[in-house]
Tab-separated table of C-alpha atoms in Angstrom:
chain	number	residue	atom	x	y	z
A	1	MET	CA	-0.004	0.001	-0.005
A	2	GLY	CA	1.182	3.504	-0.705
A	3	ALA	CA	2.087	5.936	2.029
A	4	TYR	CA	-0.694	8.099	3.402
A	5	CYS	CA	-0.460	11.129	5.618
A	6	ASN	CA	-3.504	12.446	7.476
A	7	ASP	CA	-2.040	15.942	7.531
A	8	GLY	CA	-3.781	18.266	5.154
A	9	LEU	CA	-6.742	15.912	4.745
A	10	SER	CA	-8.486	16.683	8.017
A	11	LEU	CA	-12.165	17.511	7.945
A	12	SER	CA	-12.913	21.129	7.150
A	13	PRO	CA	-13.525	23.144	10.333
A	14	ILE	CA	-16.184	25.144	8.457
A	15	TYR	CA	-18.416	22.109	8.450
A	16	SER	CA	-17.169	20.572	11.675
A	17	PHE	CA	-19.694	19.643	14.337
A	18	ALA	CA	-17.527	21.631	16.726
A	19	SER	CA	-18.497	24.802	14.861
A	20	SER	CA	-22.204	24.229	15.557
A	21	GLN	CA	-21.900	24.288	19.360
A	22	ASP	CA	-20.331	26.432	22.049
A	23	LEU	CA	-16.914	24.840	22.562
A	24	ARG	CA	-16.717	26.477	25.993
A	25	LEU	CA	-19.179	23.808	27.145
A	26	SER	CA	-17.004	20.992	25.831
A	27	LYS	CA	-13.776	19.394	26.921
A	28	HIS	CA	-11.266	18.436	24.304
A	29	VAL	CA	-8.584	15.810	23.917
A	30	HIS	CA	-5.918	15.666	21.255
A	31	ASP	CA	-6.118	12.447	19.255
A	32	ASN	CA	-3.149	11.258	17.176
A	33	VAL	CA	-5.434	10.437	14.232
A	34	HIS	CA	-8.119	13.137	14.173
A	35	GLY	CA	-6.493	15.982	16.070
A	36	ASN	CA	-8.669	17.822	18.613
A	37	ILE	CA	-11.807	15.908	19.632
A	38	TYR	CA	-14.437	17.920	21.523
A	39	LEU	CA	-16.441	16.012	24.109
A	40	ASP	CA	-19.916	17.337	24.850
A	41	PRO	CA	-21.384	17.345	28.413
A	42	LEU	CA	-23.777	14.401	27.902
A	43	CYS	CA	-21.124	12.152	26.390
A	44	LEU	CA	-18.747	13.041	29.235
A	45	LYS	CA	-21.279	11.615	31.684
A	46	PHE	CA	-20.860	8.237	29.949
A	47	ILE	CA	-17.089	8.554	29.516
A	48	ASP	CA	-16.470	9.298	33.185
A	49	THR	CA	-17.745	5.927	34.378
A	50	GLU	CA	-15.899	2.768	35.366
A	51	GLN	CA	-17.728	0.875	32.625
A	52	PHE	CA	-16.415	3.120	29.843
A	53	GLN	CA	-12.959	3.637	31.376
A	54	ARG	CA	-12.569	-0.166	31.223
A	55	LEU	CA	-11.931	0.320	27.483
A	56	ARG	CA	-8.504	1.735	28.357
A	57	GLU	CA	-7.540	-1.815	29.430
A	58	LEU	CA	-8.618	-3.415	26.145
A	59	LYS	CA	-5.994	-3.267	23.384
A	60	GLN	CA	-7.729	-2.638	20.070
A	61	LEU	CA	-5.679	-5.312	18.315
A	62	GLY	CA	-5.423	-7.851	21.115
A	63	MET	CA	-2.081	-9.651	20.977
A	64	ALA	CA	-0.866	-8.004	17.752
A	65	HIS	CA	1.438	-5.723	19.755
A	66	LEU	CA	3.712	-8.728	20.321
A	67	VAL	CA	4.414	-8.706	16.575
A	68	TYR	CA	3.763	-5.020	15.781
A	69	PRO	CA	5.144	-3.236	18.873
A	70	GLY	CA	3.315	0.013	18.072
A	71	ALA	CA	-0.119	-1.646	18.165
A	72	VAL	CA	-0.801	-0.786	21.802
A	73	HIS	CA	-3.740	1.581	21.221
A	74	SER	CA	-6.957	0.781	23.085
A	75	ARG	CA	-10.683	0.577	22.486
A	76	PHE	CA	-10.908	3.801	24.484
A	77	GLU	CA	-9.307	6.036	21.858
A	78	HIS	CA	-11.021	4.123	19.058
A	79	SER	CA	-14.392	4.824	20.696
A	80	LEU	CA	-13.554	8.520	20.987
A	81	GLY	CA	-12.576	8.485	17.312
A	82	VAL	CA	-15.830	6.886	16.229
A	83	TYR	CA	-17.763	9.343	18.396
A	84	TRP	CA	-16.012	12.247	16.665
A	85	LEU	CA	-16.436	10.932	13.133
A	86	ALA	CA	-20.095	10.069	13.782
A	87	GLY	CA	-20.720	13.679	14.826
A	88	GLU	CA	-18.801	15.000	11.828
A	89	ALA	CA	-20.753	12.775	9.428
A	90	VAL	CA	-24.216	13.675	10.653
A	91	GLN	CA	-23.285	17.358	10.861
A	92	LYS	CA	-22.138	17.342	7.248
A	93	LEU	CA	-25.442	15.863	6.161
A	94	LYS	CA	-27.235	18.555	8.143
A	95	ASN	CA	-25.104	21.307	6.579
A	96	TYR	CA	-25.781	20.089	3.035
A	97	GLN	CA	-29.284	18.603	3.307
A	98	GLY	CA	-30.547	19.704	6.696
A	99	LEU	CA	-33.871	21.116	5.545
A	100	GLU	CA	-34.915	18.165	3.411
A	101	LEU	CA	-33.674	15.543	5.892
A	102	ASP	CA	-34.987	17.317	9.006
A	103	ILE	CA	-31.839	16.577	11.002
A	104	ASP	CA	-32.021	18.169	14.443
A	105	ARG	CA	-29.836	18.326	17.579
A	106	PHE	CA	-31.551	15.208	18.940
A	107	ASP	CA	-30.391	13.244	15.885
A	108	ILE	CA	-26.838	14.564	16.132
A	109	GLN	CA	-26.561	13.726	19.827
A	110	THR	CA	-28.024	10.236	19.281
A	111	VAL	CA	-25.600	9.338	16.500
A	112	LYS	CA	-22.627	10.634	18.483
A	113	LEU	CA	-23.632	8.608	21.559
A	114	ALA	CA	-24.002	5.487	19.423
A	115	GLY	CA	-20.490	6.049	18.064
A	116	LEU	CA	-19.101	6.560	21.562
A	117	LEU	CA	-20.762	3.458	23.063
A	118	HIS	CA	-20.674	1.024	20.138
A	119	ASP	CA	-17.792	-1.014	21.632
A	120	VAL	CA	-18.419	-0.519	25.345
A	121	GLY	CA	-19.315	-4.211	25.677
A	122	HIS	CA	-16.282	-5.524	23.788
A	123	GLY	CA	-14.436	-8.492	25.218
A	124	PRO	CA	-10.714	-8.851	26.039
A	125	PHE	CA	-8.035	-9.616	23.462
A	126	SER	CA	-9.826	-8.110	20.459
A	127	HIS	CA	-12.220	-10.701	18.955
A	128	LEU	CA	-10.430	-13.710	20.420
A	129	PHE	CA	-12.636	-13.779	23.561
A	130	GLU	CA	-15.899	-13.694	21.591
A	131	ARG	CA	-15.025	-15.856	18.612
A	132	GLU	CA	-12.553	-18.420	19.915
A	133	PHE	CA	-12.832	-18.708	23.693
A	134	LEU	CA	-16.565	-18.400	24.430
A	135	PRO	CA	-17.725	-20.873	21.736
A	136	ARG	CA	-15.581	-23.527	23.474
A	137	VAL	CA	-17.275	-23.010	26.877
A	138	LEU	CA	-20.807	-21.899	26.013
A	139	ASP	CA	-23.717	-23.570	24.223
A	140	GLY	CA	-25.434	-20.372	23.120
A	141	HIS	CA	-24.209	-17.412	21.085
A	142	TRP	CA	-22.881	-14.250	22.717
A	143	SER	CA	-21.989	-10.976	21.014
A	144	HIS	CA	-20.232	-7.839	22.206
A	145	GLU	CA	-22.947	-5.750	20.511
A	146	GLN	CA	-25.571	-7.270	22.813
A	147	MET	CA	-23.362	-6.676	25.841
A	148	SER	CA	-22.816	-3.078	24.715
A	149	VAL	CA	-26.594	-2.566	24.780
A	150	LYS	CA	-26.821	-4.074	28.291
A	151	LEU	CA	-23.966	-1.910	29.530
A	152	VAL	CA	-25.612	1.233	28.141
A	153	ASP	CA	-28.635	0.524	30.331
A	154	ASP	CA	-26.373	-0.342	33.261
A	155	ILE	CA	-24.469	2.940	32.971
A	156	VAL	CA	-27.670	5.018	32.781
A	157	ASP	CA	-29.171	3.250	35.807
A	158	LYS	CA	-26.091	3.137	38.052
A	159	HIS	CA	-24.931	6.702	37.334
A	160	HIS	CA	-28.440	8.227	37.239
A	161	ILE	CA	-27.833	9.841	33.855
A	162	GLU	CA	-30.802	11.948	32.811
A	163	ILE	CA	-31.429	11.203	29.168
A	164	ASP	CA	-34.441	10.918	26.883
A	165	PRO	CA	-35.606	7.244	26.863
A	166	ASP	CA	-36.244	7.537	23.120
A	167	MET	CA	-32.627	8.619	22.570
A	168	ILE	CA	-31.307	5.620	24.500
A	169	ARG	CA	-33.590	3.297	22.540
A	170	LYS	CA	-32.238	4.624	19.236
A	171	VAL	CA	-28.631	4.488	20.451
A	172	LYS	CA	-29.046	0.804	21.238
A	173	GLU	CA	-30.684	0.170	17.862
A	174	MET	CA	-27.769	1.897	16.099
A	175	ILE	CA	-25.239	-0.216	18.014
A	176	LEU	CA	-26.977	-3.391	16.870
A	177	ALA	CA	-27.648	-2.201	13.306
A	178	SER	CA	-24.908	-4.237	11.591
A	179	SER	CA	-25.183	-7.345	13.803
A	180	GLU	CA	-27.354	-10.420	13.479
A	181	PHE	CA	-29.374	-8.999	16.355
A	182	ALA	CA	-30.376	-5.853	14.465
A	183	ARG	CA	-33.838	-4.609	15.393
A	184	PRO	CA	-36.431	-3.539	12.815
A	185	ILE	CA	-36.369	0.191	12.171
A	186	GLY	CA	-39.769	1.851	12.387
A	187	SER	CA	-41.338	3.284	9.241
A	188	GLY	CA	-41.191	6.808	10.633
A	189	GLU	CA	-37.477	6.664	11.479
A	190	LYS	CA	-34.665	8.259	9.509
A	191	HIS	CA	-33.052	5.054	8.265
A	192	PHE	CA	-29.916	6.772	6.968
A	193	LEU	CA	-28.926	7.713	10.550
A	194	TYR	CA	-28.582	4.003	11.345
A	195	ASP	CA	-25.957	3.583	8.604
A	196	ILE	CA	-23.424	6.011	10.079
A	197	VAL	CA	-21.942	4.090	13.021
A	198	ALA	CA	-22.570	0.410	12.189
A	199	ASN	CA	-23.834	0.045	8.631
A	200	GLY	CA	-25.735	-3.188	8.199
A	201	ARG	CA	-26.808	-2.184	4.699
A	202	ASN	CA	-23.417	-2.108	2.929
A	203	GLY	CA	-20.629	-1.939	5.517
A	204	ILE	CA	-19.478	1.648	4.930
A	205	ASP	CA	-19.412	3.285	8.368
A	206	VAL	CA	-17.324	5.525	10.600
A	207	ASP	CA	-16.312	2.566	12.764
A	208	LYS	CA	-14.251	1.258	9.819
A	209	PHE	CA	-13.062	4.736	8.928
A	210	ASP	CA	-11.499	5.094	12.367
A	211	TYR	CA	-10.006	1.646	12.933
A	212	ILE	CA	-8.499	1.413	9.456
A	213	ALA	CA	-6.706	4.775	9.826
A	214	ARG	CA	-5.794	4.106	13.479
A	215	ASP	CA	-4.551	0.546	13.004
A	216	CYS	CA	-2.457	1.419	9.917
A	217	ARG	CA	-0.849	4.270	11.793
A	218	ALA	CA	-0.139	2.186	14.928
A	219	CYS	CA	1.396	-0.673	12.933
A	220	GLY	CA	3.507	1.616	10.766
A	221	LEU	CA	1.686	0.625	7.556
A	222	GLY	CA	0.816	2.902	4.691
A	223	CYS	CA	-2.876	3.530	3.982
A	224	ASN	CA	-4.078	4.924	0.678
A	225	PHE	CA	-7.759	4.956	1.660
A	226	GLN	CA	-9.028	8.469	2.339
A	227	PHE	CA	-12.253	8.384	4.366
A	228	GLN	CA	-12.405	12.203	4.304
A	229	ARG	CA	-13.244	12.128	0.600
A	230	LEU	CA	-16.263	9.940	1.197
A	231	MET	CA	-17.476	12.050	4.126
A	232	GLU	CA	-17.259	15.225	2.063
A	233	SER	CA	-19.164	13.810	-0.910
A	234	MET	CA	-21.805	11.513	0.644
A	235	ARG	CA	-25.438	12.346	0.121
A	236	VAL	CA	-28.791	10.920	1.215
A	237	LEU	CA	-31.118	9.749	-1.533
A	238	GLY	CA	-34.249	7.747	-0.748
A	239	ASP	CA	-33.359	7.551	2.979
A	240	GLU	CA	-29.988	5.953	2.161
A	241	ILE	CA	-26.462	7.357	2.194
A	242	CYS	CA	-25.108	7.255	-1.374
A	243	TYR	CA	-21.789	8.211	-2.926
A	244	ARG	CA	-20.598	9.848	-6.124
A	245	ALA	CA	-20.000	7.390	-8.931
A	246	LYS	CA	-16.448	8.658	-9.385
A	247	ASP	CA	-15.695	7.564	-5.764
A	248	TYR	CA	-16.242	3.907	-6.612
A	249	LEU	CA	-12.538	3.061	-6.457
A	250	THR	CA	-12.140	4.965	-3.177
A	251	ILE	CA	-14.823	2.713	-1.684
A	252	HIS	CA	-13.091	-0.344	-3.121
A	253	LYS	CA	-9.901	0.802	-1.363
A	254	LEU	CA	-11.820	0.879	1.928
A	255	PHE	CA	-12.640	-2.818	1.669
A	256	ALA	CA	-9.290	-3.772	0.127
A	257	THR	CA	-7.346	-1.967	2.896
A	258	ARG	CA	-9.459	-3.698	5.526
A	259	ALA	CA	-8.726	-7.090	3.916
A	260	ASP	CA	-5.021	-6.229	3.771
A	261	LEU	CA	-5.022	-5.420	7.491
A	262	TYR	CA	-6.647	-8.759	8.196
A	263	ARG	CA	-4.018	-10.603	6.182
A	264	THR	CA	-0.915	-8.751	7.360
A	265	VAL	CA	-1.802	-7.755	10.924
A	266	TYR	CA	-4.940	-9.244	12.485
A	267	THR	CA	-4.259	-12.792	11.253
A	268	HIS	CA	-0.469	-12.662	10.967
A	269	PRO	CA	0.816	-16.253	11.518
A	270	LYS	CA	2.713	-15.263	14.688
A	271	VAL	CA	-0.246	-13.278	16.030
A	272	LYS	CA	-2.491	-16.309	15.518
A	273	ALA	CA	0.048	-18.565	17.222
A	274	ILE	CA	-0.009	-16.303	20.288
A	275	GLU	CA	-3.806	-16.087	20.208
A	276	LEU	CA	-4.098	-19.880	20.126
A	277	MET	CA	-1.917	-20.010	23.233
A	278	VAL	CA	-4.009	-17.349	24.999
A	279	VAL	CA	-7.185	-19.278	24.205
A	280	ASP	CA	-5.666	-22.453	25.677
A	281	ALA	CA	-4.573	-20.519	28.774
A	282	LEU	CA	-8.088	-19.095	29.261
A	283	LEU	CA	-9.691	-22.516	28.758
A	284	LYS	CA	-7.408	-24.093	31.361
A	285	ALA	CA	-8.090	-21.247	33.815
A	286	ASN	CA	-11.844	-21.050	33.252
A	287	ASP	CA	-12.922	-23.754	35.706
A	288	TYR	CA	-11.044	-22.043	38.541
A	289	LEU	CA	-11.638	-18.368	37.695
A	290	ASN	CA	-15.086	-18.785	36.118
A	291	ILE	CA	-14.104	-16.320	33.406
A	292	SER	CA	-17.100	-17.169	31.210
A	293	SER	CA	-19.539	-16.368	34.030
A	294	PHE	CA	-18.671	-12.649	33.745
A	295	ILE	CA	-20.691	-12.326	30.555
A	296	GLN	CA	-23.976	-13.018	32.304
A	297	ASP	CA	-24.087	-9.850	34.383
A	298	PRO	CA	-23.105	-6.331	33.233
A	299	SER	CA	-22.248	-5.372	36.804
A	300	LYS	CA	-19.546	-8.092	36.763
A	301	TYR	CA	-18.592	-7.860	33.090
A	302	TRP	CA	-17.060	-4.381	33.314
A	303	LYS	CA	-14.375	-5.907	35.598
A	304	LEU	CA	-13.182	-8.236	32.818
A	305	ASP	CA	-10.406	-6.896	30.557
A	306	ASP	CA	-6.968	-7.739	29.189
A	307	THR	CA	-5.496	-7.727	32.723
A	308	ILE	CA	-6.942	-11.227	33.226
A	309	MET	CA	-3.694	-12.406	31.658
A	310	LYS	CA	-1.644	-10.706	34.380
A	311	THR	CA	-3.992	-12.101	37.012
A	312	ILE	CA	-3.277	-15.627	35.812
A	313	GLU	CA	0.427	-14.983	35.367
A	314	THR	CA	0.990	-13.675	38.901
A	315	ALA	CA	-1.302	-16.070	40.759
A	316	SER	CA	0.266	-18.788	42.889
A	317	ASN	CA	-2.715	-21.131	42.855
A	318	PRO	CA	-1.770	-24.629	41.688
A	319	GLU	CA	-5.052	-24.775	39.720
A	320	LEU	CA	-3.635	-22.130	37.367
A	321	LYS	CA	-0.226	-23.725	36.799
A	322	GLU	CA	-0.926	-24.927	33.233
A	323	SER	CA	-2.268	-21.501	32.270
A	324	ARG	CA	0.717	-19.756	33.888
A	325	ASP	CA	3.118	-22.005	32.005
A	326	LEU	CA	1.488	-21.104	28.675
A	327	ILE	CA	1.686	-17.397	29.410
A	328	MET	CA	5.322	-17.776	30.417
A	329	ARG	CA	5.980	-19.483	27.089
A	330	ILE	CA	4.524	-16.418	25.360
A	331	ARG	CA	6.737	-14.098	27.425
A	332	ARG	CA	9.815	-16.154	26.509
A	333	ARG	CA	8.773	-16.429	22.856
A	334	ASN	CA	8.486	-20.190	23.055
A	335	LEU	CA	5.414	-20.136	20.825
A	336	TYR	CA	3.381	-22.769	19.110
A	337	GLN	CA	5.388	-23.574	15.970
A	338	PHE	CA	3.936	-22.728	12.580
A	339	CYS	CA	4.013	-25.823	10.330
A	340	ASN	CA	2.412	-24.663	7.082
A	341	GLU	CA	-0.717	-23.218	5.506
A	342	TYR	CA	-2.783	-23.367	2.373
A	343	ALA	CA	-5.539	-21.343	0.770
A	344	VAL	CA	-8.691	-23.342	0.150
A	345	PRO	CA	-9.217	-23.695	-3.642
A	346	LYS	CA	-11.859	-21.280	-4.901
A	347	ASP	CA	-14.135	-24.036	-6.170
A	348	LYS	CA	-14.115	-25.664	-2.706
A	349	LEU	CA	-15.052	-22.599	-0.687
A	350	GLU	CA	-18.793	-23.050	-0.782
A	351	ASN	CA	-18.771	-26.446	0.956
A	352	PHE	CA	-15.738	-25.848	3.129
A	353	LYS	CA	-15.829	-27.119	6.706
A	354	ASP	CA	-13.340	-25.966	9.313
A	355	VAL	CA	-10.299	-28.223	9.577
A	356	THR	CA	-9.791	-29.638	13.084
A	357	PRO	CA	-6.813	-31.112	14.942
A	358	GLN	CA	-8.555	-34.486	14.619
A	359	ASP	CA	-8.386	-34.148	10.810
A	360	ILE	CA	-4.610	-33.682	10.997
A	361	VAL	CA	-3.980	-36.453	13.520
A	362	CYS	CA	-6.032	-38.916	11.462
A	363	SER	CA	-3.856	-38.122	8.440
A	364	GLN	CA	-0.567	-39.284	9.943
A	365	LYS	CA	1.109	-42.326	8.456
A	366	ASN	CA	1.665	-45.479	10.435
A	367	GLY	CA	4.965	-45.734	12.253
A	368	GLY	CA	7.081	-43.064	13.857
A	369	VAL	CA	5.684	-40.489	16.304
A	370	ILE	CA	2.089	-41.008	17.482
A	371	LEU	CA	0.298	-37.658	17.383
A	372	LYS	CA	-2.529	-36.639	19.700
A	373	GLU	CA	-5.157	-33.973	19.122
A	374	GLU	CA	-3.810	-31.915	22.014
A	375	ASP	CA	-0.474	-31.696	20.171
A	376	VAL	CA	-2.007	-29.837	17.221
A	377	ALA	CA	-3.533	-26.381	16.836
A	378	VAL	CA	-5.446	-25.340	13.719
A	379	SER	CA	-6.440	-21.819	12.693
A	380	ASN	CA	-9.119	-21.448	10.005
A	381	VAL	CA	-8.698	-17.861	8.814
A	382	ARG	CA	-11.433	-16.158	6.819
A	383	ILE	CA	-10.563	-12.922	5.030
A	384	ASP	CA	-13.232	-11.129	3.028
A	385	LEU	CA	-14.450	-7.676	1.977
A	386	THR	CA	-17.099	-7.642	4.767
A	387	ARG	CA	-19.836	-9.688	3.034
A	388	GLY	CA	-18.331	-13.157	2.864
A	389	ARG	CA	-18.160	-14.461	-0.715
A	390	GLN	CA	-20.344	-11.607	-1.996
A	391	ASN	CA	-19.141	-8.338	-3.482
A	392	PRO	CA	-19.965	-5.631	-0.901
A	393	LEU	CA	-20.075	-2.963	-3.617
A	394	GLU	CA	-23.218	-4.541	-5.050
A	395	ARG	CA	-25.098	-3.225	-2.010
A	396	ILE	CA	-23.927	0.393	-2.464
A	397	ASN	CA	-25.853	3.004	-4.396
A	398	PHE	CA	-24.236	5.896	-6.257
A	399	PHE	CA	-25.289	9.174	-7.854
A	400	LYS	CA	-23.886	10.959	-10.893
A	401	ASP	CA	-23.707	14.525	-9.544
A	402	TYR	CA	-25.431	16.796	-7.070
A	403	GLU	CA	-28.045	17.897	-9.596
A	404	SER	CA	-29.230	14.326	-10.103
A	405	GLU	CA	-31.844	12.690	-7.906
A	406	ASP	CA	-31.285	9.183	-9.284
A	407	LYS	CA	-29.317	6.496	-7.450
A	408	PHE	CA	-27.910	3.358	-9.018
A	409	SER	CA	-25.496	0.495	-8.456
A	410	ILE	CA	-22.355	-0.068	-10.544
A	411	PRO	CA	-21.253	-3.536	-11.741
A	412	ASP	CA	-17.530	-4.298	-11.400
A	413	ASP	CA	-17.070	-4.823	-15.116
A	414	ARG	CA	-18.159	-1.236	-15.784
A	415	ILE	CA	-15.194	0.063	-13.707
A	416	SER	CA	-12.126	-2.125	-14.219
A	417	HIS	CA	-11.236	-5.645	-15.238
A	418	LEU	CA	-8.438	-5.528	-12.678
A	419	LEU	CA	-10.805	-5.689	-9.700
A	420	PRO	CA	-11.085	-9.118	-7.978
A	421	THR	CA	-13.513	-11.742	-9.145
A	422	SER	CA	-13.447	-13.480	-5.766
A	423	TYR	CA	-14.257	-11.749	-2.506
A	424	GLN	CA	-13.181	-14.222	0.153
A	425	ASP	CA	-10.060	-16.164	1.107
A	426	MET	CA	-10.061	-19.163	3.403
A	427	ILE	CA	-6.637	-20.025	4.809
A	428	VAL	CA	-5.927	-23.107	6.890
A	429	ARG	CA	-2.887	-22.907	9.176
A	430	VAL	CA	-1.509	-25.672	11.327
A	431	TYR	CA	0.727	-25.304	14.383
A	432	SER	CA	2.605	-27.702	16.610
A	433	LYS	CA	2.271	-27.108	20.342
A	434	LYS	CA	5.562	-28.931	20.935
A	435	PRO	CA	8.737	-28.055	18.983
A	436	GLU	CA	9.792	-31.704	18.672
A	437	LEU	CA	6.555	-32.574	16.802
A	438	VAL	CA	6.796	-29.942	14.064
A	439	ALA	CA	8.034	-32.387	11.411
A	440	ALA	CA	5.473	-35.094	12.183
A	441	ILE	CA	2.603	-32.616	12.168
A	442	SER	CA	3.858	-30.985	8.969
A	443	GLU	CA	3.883	-34.362	7.273
A	444	ALA	CA	0.396	-35.199	8.535
A	445	PHE	CA	-0.817	-31.831	7.249
A	446	GLU	CA	0.590	-32.609	3.795
A	447	ASN	CA	-1.156	-35.998	3.863
A	448	PHE	CA	-4.411	-34.288	4.772
A	449	GLN	CA	-4.141	-31.993	1.756
A	450	LEU	CA	-3.392	-34.895	-0.582
A	451	HIS	CA	-6.350	-36.856	0.762
A	452	THR	CA	-8.742	-33.859	0.620
A	453	TYR	CA	-7.739	-32.196	-2.654
A	454	GLY	CA	-5.547	-34.724	-4.447
A	455	ILE	CA	-2.663	-32.224	-4.351
A	456	LYS	CA	-0.533	-30.402	-1.829
A	457	ALA	CA	-2.431	-27.117	-1.745
A	458	GLN	CA	0.237	-25.357	0.340
A	459	VAL	CA	2.370	-22.889	-1.579
A	460	HIS	CA	5.582	-23.519	0.331
A	461	ALA	CA	7.106	-26.966	0.752
A	462	THR	CA	7.815	-28.112	4.275
A	463	PRO	CA	11.335	-26.794	5.068
A	464	GLU	CA	14.075	-29.401	5.254
A	465	LYS	CA	15.005	-28.322	8.771
A	466	LYS	CA	11.525	-29.347	9.919
A	467	LYS	CA	11.733	-32.689	8.120
A	468	ARG	CA	15.094	-33.398	9.721
A	469	ARG	CA	13.558	-33.259	13.165
A	470	LEU	CA	11.829	-36.613	12.605
């Protein structure tokens, strides 16, 4: 990706939300992505609570800082960034289309609060807690969006925040808007407001604008996606936020940059190795610490954050020895060893089932080392453009110019034949939990590929140094 500098591309102060209110009533913080962020009195009532301050103890990228040392930013600053961009976005729509859209202060405050609180229920270690730990210990499905909604109510009740019940209802609906728990939006509502923070319609929202810019900066990566261009040119047509046709490639860069972050940072092979070890440590500690029980009660949940790792590491209880040993291995860089990986062939994606340690163990040849399932770790990595195997741009509507009232979609082949024809990658990675088993597991993994696909789907051959360990 090309280099990108935020300087000179900041949102115009003429149209800034800050210009529409008395800044003497606001506090401000200086953010390293967006510059000065002004915090209004109502939002400060939510920020200055133990539930929201918990976000300072949640690293935005989980364990990625052990591979990218600069990735130590937290959900706290991300939430402030989304709050700010949400206010900027709705204020721009008011400046340009305020009369026809009937956007008022109530709408602006509601969207800003939704941006501020959208991640207040997030779990520790980025998405690891929700997607990899909890499914191993729970029967039902849990989501951080649902917990965010519960914590919003908990904050209002415990801190006696005086706020319009209708505003809180809409804030919670906006938080859930892009999740599987999205609530139906009433016919009299302004639907476009629900697309600003968490866009369930097409995935373009200020949450992505912030974390893409913030994560690229923290990891020292270039970013050639300019969210400011989209915020300056967006327009509401038919109760939906639309974009100029000539910004099609800018939108494609949004999704492509996100996919690149997933491939190079979020699912980096070493990051995944560390995450697999953290999951194992949490699983081994769960019976003693009852970690999973925290998700049942918001009044307990706010006490759960990334420091659970330090709690395990410094405890002397014999029940936590296995978990402590795993964390000590992480500290000493004695990680699960990467064996190999392959990308699932495109024609096999539709019917793909996650590969398990059992699949690998059952593929070993007779003789030699006898592998056990607990010796093997498998990571099934999905990377897409936000809508699985579908093209997310098919759900976006465009307009020709500001004189036109027509909106339309644009097929890929009308733009460029260089754009991708596939919108999802599925990568299977296998790790050995014990260094001495790397060669045996690598060989079993190769056998699995031959049995499943008739070929070795992995790009790289198993290194000779791994084979020699047999």
